[in-house]
Coordinates of N, CA and C in Angstrom, one line a residue:
M1 N -164.5 -95.4 -85.9 CA -164.3 -95.2 -84.1 C -163.8 -96.6 -83.4
T2 N -163.2 -96.1 -82.7 CA -162.8 -97.4 -82.0 C -163.6 -97.7 -80.6
G3 N -163.7 -98.4 -79.8 CA -164.6 -99.4 -79.2 C -166.4 -99.3 -79.8
M4 N -166.4 -99.9 -80.6 CA -168.3 -99.3 -80.8 C -168.4 -100.5 -81.5
E5 N -167.6 -101.3 -81.4 CA -167.5 -102.8 -82.4 C -168.6 -103.6 -82.6
G6 N -168.5 -103.8 -80.7 CA -169.3 -104.9 -80.0 C -170.3 -104.4 -79.4
M7 N -170.5 -103.0 -79.6 CA -172.4 -102.1 -79.0 C -173.4 -102.8 -80.5
V8 N -174.4 -103.3 -79.4 CA -175.4 -103.9 -79.9 C -176.0 -102.5 -80.5
M9 N -176.2 -101.5 -80.1 CA -177.0 -100.0 -80.7 C -177.0 -99.0 -79.1
G10 N -177.1 -97.5 -80.4 CA -176.7 -97.0 -78.9 C -176.4 -95.2 -79.9
I11 N -176.3 -94.5 -79.2 CA -175.9 -92.9 -79.3 C -174.5 -92.3 -79.0
Y12 N -173.1 -92.2 -79.7 CA -172.3 -91.6 -79.9 C -172.0 -90.3 -79.8
V13 N -171.1 -89.8 -78.7 CA -171.2 -88.5 -78.7 C -169.4 -87.9 -78.6
V14 N -168.8 -87.3 -79.7 CA -167.6 -87.1 -79.9 C -167.4 -85.7 -79.1
R15 N -166.8 -85.2 -78.4 CA -166.1 -83.9 -78.3 C -165.3 -83.4 -77.7
H16 N -164.9 -82.2 -78.5 CA -163.4 -82.2 -78.8 C -162.3 -82.1 -77.2
E17 N -161.6 -82.3 -78.2 CA -160.5 -82.2 -77.0 C -160.1 -81.1 -75.5
G18 N -160.0 -81.7 -74.3 CA -160.2 -80.1 -73.5 C -161.2 -79.6 -73.1
A19 N -162.3 -80.1 -74.0 CA -164.1 -79.5 -74.0 C -164.5 -79.6 -73.1
E20 N -165.7 -78.2 -72.5 CA -166.2 -78.5 -71.5 C -167.9 -78.6 -71.8
P21 N -168.4 -79.4 -70.5 CA -169.5 -79.6 -71.0 C -170.9 -78.4 -72.0
S22 N -170.7 -77.3 -71.8 CA -170.8 -76.8 -72.8 C -170.7 -75.8 -74.0
D23 N -169.7 -76.6 -74.4 CA -168.6 -76.3 -75.8 C -169.8 -77.2 -76.4
P24 N -170.3 -76.7 -78.1 CA -170.7 -77.1 -79.4 C -170.0 -78.8 -79.2
L25 N -171.3 -79.7 -79.3 CA -170.0 -81.3 -80.0 C -169.4 -81.6 -81.1
A26 N -168.7 -82.5 -81.2 CA -167.7 -82.3 -82.3 C -168.4 -83.6 -83.4
G27 N -169.0 -84.1 -83.0 CA -170.3 -84.9 -83.2 C -171.0 -86.3 -82.4
V28 N -172.4 -86.3 -83.0 CA -172.7 -87.1 -82.5 C -173.8 -88.2 -83.6
G29 N -173.4 -89.5 -83.1 CA -173.7 -90.2 -84.1 C -174.8 -91.8 -83.5
I30 N -175.2 -92.8 -84.6 CA -175.8 -94.0 -84.2 C -175.1 -95.0 -85.0
V31 N -175.1 -95.9 -84.2 CA -174.7 -97.6 -84.7 C -175.3 -98.5 -83.7
I32 N -175.3 -99.6 -85.0 CA -176.6 -100.1 -85.0 C -175.0 -101.7 -85.0
E33 N -175.6 -102.7 -84.3 CA -174.9 -103.9 -83.9 C -173.3 -103.5 -85.1
G34 N -172.7 -102.1 -84.2 CA -170.9 -102.5 -84.6 C -171.0 -101.2 -85.9
V35 N -171.9 -101.3 -86.5 CA -171.9 -100.1 -87.7 C -172.2 -98.7 -87.4
E36 N -171.2 -97.8 -88.2 CA -171.5 -96.5 -87.5 C -172.9 -96.9 -88.4
V37 N -174.1 -96.1 -88.5 CA -175.1 -95.9 -89.4 C -175.4 -94.4 -89.3
L38 N -175.8 -93.7 -89.0 CA -175.6 -92.1 -88.7 C -174.7 -91.0 -88.4
E39 N -174.4 -90.4 -88.7 CA -173.1 -89.2 -88.4 C -173.5 -87.8 -88.1
D40 N -172.8 -86.8 -88.4 CA -172.9 -85.6 -88.5 C -174.8 -85.5 -87.6
L41 N -175.0 -86.2 -86.9 CA -176.7 -85.6 -86.1 C -176.5 -84.2 -85.4
R42 N -177.1 -83.0 -85.7 CA -177.5 -81.9 -84.8 C -176.9 -82.3 -83.0
D43 N -177.7 -83.2 -82.7 CA -177.7 -83.0 -81.9 C -178.3 -84.7 -80.8
V44 N -178.2 -84.9 -79.5 CA -178.6 -86.2 -79.2 C -179.7 -86.2 -79.4
A45 N -181.0 -85.0 -78.7 CA -181.9 -85.0 -79.6 C -182.5 -85.6 -80.3
N46 N -181.9 -84.8 -81.8 CA -182.3 -85.7 -82.7 C -181.7 -86.8 -83.2
A47 N -180.9 -87.4 -82.7 CA -180.2 -88.5 -82.2 C -181.0 -89.7 -82.1
C48 N -181.7 -90.2 -81.2 CA -182.3 -90.5 -79.8 C -183.9 -90.5 -81.0
A49 N -184.5 -89.7 -81.8 CA -185.3 -90.1 -82.7 C -185.1 -90.3 -83.9
M50 N -184.1 -90.4 -84.6 CA -184.0 -91.1 -85.3 C -183.8 -92.9 -84.9
L51 N -182.6 -92.8 -83.8 CA -183.1 -94.4 -83.2 C -184.1 -95.4 -83.7
L52 N -185.0 -94.1 -82.8 CA -186.0 -95.1 -82.4 C -186.7 -95.0 -83.6
G53 N -186.5 -94.0 -85.4 CA -186.8 -94.6 -86.5 C -186.4 -95.2 -87.3
L54 N -185.0 -95.8 -87.0 CA -184.0 -97.2 -87.7 C -184.9 -98.3 -87.4
I55 N -184.5 -98.3 -85.9 CA -185.6 -99.1 -85.2 C -186.8 -99.5 -86.0
Y56 N -187.2 -98.3 -85.7 CA -189.0 -99.6 -86.9 C -188.9 -99.0 -87.9
S57 N -188.6 -98.2 -88.5 CA -188.0 -98.7 -90.1 C -187.2 -99.8 -90.7
L58 N -186.6 -100.9 -89.6 CA -185.8 -101.4 -89.7 C -186.3 -102.8 -88.9
N59 N -187.0 -103.3 -88.2 CA -187.9 -103.8 -87.4 C -187.1 -104.1 -87.0
L60 N -186.1 -103.8 -86.0 CA -185.2 -104.6 -84.8 C -185.9 -104.3 -83.6
S61 N -185.7 -105.4 -83.3 CA -185.8 -105.4 -81.6 C -184.8 -104.3 -80.5
Y62 N -185.9 -104.0 -79.4 CA -185.0 -103.3 -78.6 C -184.0 -104.5 -78.2
P63 N -183.0 -104.0 -78.1 CA -182.0 -105.4 -76.8 C -182.3 -105.3 -75.6
K64 N -181.6 -106.8 -75.6 CA -183.2 -107.1 -74.3 C -182.5 -106.2 -72.4
D65 N -180.9 -105.8 -72.5 CA -180.5 -104.7 -71.4 C -181.0 -103.9 -70.9
L66 N -181.6 -102.6 -72.9 CA -182.2 -101.6 -72.4 C -183.6 -101.8 -72.9
K67 N -184.1 -103.1 -72.7 CA -185.6 -102.9 -73.2 C -186.7 -101.8 -72.2
Y68 N -186.2 -101.6 -71.4 CA -187.5 -100.4 -71.1 C -186.8 -99.0 -71.0
T69 N -185.5 -99.1 -71.1 CA -185.2 -97.9 -71.6 C -185.5 -97.3 -72.3
F70 N -185.5 -98.3 -73.7 CA -186.6 -97.6 -74.9 C -187.8 -97.3 -75.0
E71 N -188.6 -98.5 -74.1 CA -190.0 -98.4 -74.6 C -190.3 -97.5 -73.1
A72 N -189.5 -96.9 -72.0 CA -189.7 -94.9 -71.9 C -189.2 -94.5 -72.5
L73 N -188.4 -94.1 -73.6 CA -188.3 -93.4 -74.2 C -188.8 -93.0 -75.3
Q74 N -189.7 -94.0 -75.5 CA -190.4 -93.9 -76.7 C -191.8 -93.7 -76.5
K75 N -192.8 -94.0 -75.4 CA -193.8 -94.3 -74.8 C -194.1 -92.9 -74.4
L76 N -193.4 -92.1 -73.1 CA -192.9 -91.4 -71.9 C -192.8 -90.1 -73.0
F77 N -191.2 -89.8 -73.8 CA -191.0 -89.1 -73.5 C -190.9 -87.9 -75.1
M78 N -191.5 -89.6 -76.3 CA -192.0 -89.1 -77.4 C -193.1 -89.2 -77.7
E79 N -194.0 -89.8 -76.7 CA -194.9 -90.2 -76.6 C -196.0 -90.5 -77.9
L80 N -195.6 -91.7 -78.1 CA -195.7 -92.9 -79.3 C -196.5 -93.9 -78.8
D81 N -197.3 -94.4 -78.9 CA -198.2 -95.4 -78.2 C -198.0 -96.2 -76.9
G82 N -198.4 -94.4 -75.9 CA -198.5 -93.9 -75.1 C -199.6 -94.7 -73.9
N83 N -200.5 -95.6 -75.1 CA -201.6 -96.4 -73.6 C -201.3 -97.7 -72.9
K84 N -200.3 -98.5 -74.1 CA -199.4 -99.4 -73.5 C -198.5 -99.4 -72.8
L85 N -198.5 -99.5 -71.4 CA -197.5 -99.6 -70.6 C -196.9 -101.6 -69.9
S86 N -195.8 -101.4 -69.8 CA -195.1 -102.4 -69.2 C -195.7 -101.8 -67.8
T87 N -195.6 -103.0 -66.7 CA -195.5 -102.5 -65.4 C -194.5 -101.1 -65.1
K88 N -193.5 -101.8 -65.3 CA -192.3 -100.8 -64.6 C -192.4 -99.8 -65.4
V89 N -192.2 -99.4 -66.1 CA -192.4 -97.6 -67.8 C -192.8 -97.7 -66.7
Q90 N -194.5 -98.3 -66.4 CA -196.4 -97.0 -65.7 C -195.7 -96.8 -64.5
V91 N -194.6 -97.5 -63.5 CA -194.6 -97.0 -62.4 C -193.4 -95.8 -62.7
L92 N -192.4 -95.3 -63.5 CA -192.1 -94.7 -63.9 C -192.6 -93.4 -63.9
K93 N -193.5 -93.6 -65.0 CA -194.9 -92.5 -65.1 C -195.0 -92.2 -64.1
N94 N -195.8 -92.9 -63.5 CA -196.2 -92.4 -61.9 C -195.5 -91.8 -61.6
K95 N -193.7 -92.3 -60.7 CA -193.7 -91.5 -60.2 C -193.0 -89.8 -60.5
L96 N -192.4 -90.1 -62.3 CA -192.4 -88.4 -62.7 C -193.6 -88.0 -62.9
L97 N -195.3 -87.9 -62.6 CA -196.0 -87.1 -62.2 C -195.9 -87.2 -60.9
Q98 N -195.5 -87.4 -60.1 CA -195.8 -86.7 -58.8 C -195.5 -85.5 -58.4

């Protein structure tokens, strides 16, 4: 896949050319440090769970630019270690619960 060489960590989605948003995805995978580590995942939700599992099992740090995004995903949406929130994520949680 081109364009992923500089990607620190992320999920990619491949769509068929001319596909509508409701059409099935052609592929979903995970990239870490520019290397495709998982491919042919079922969907983006599964890829998110797998990415968090890889981060945990490989003892990786969240990318600095995405620290709060990953924290919110882990603690708010996956409900893992949700009692220890940074101030920014706590504010988001409060807004979501209003």
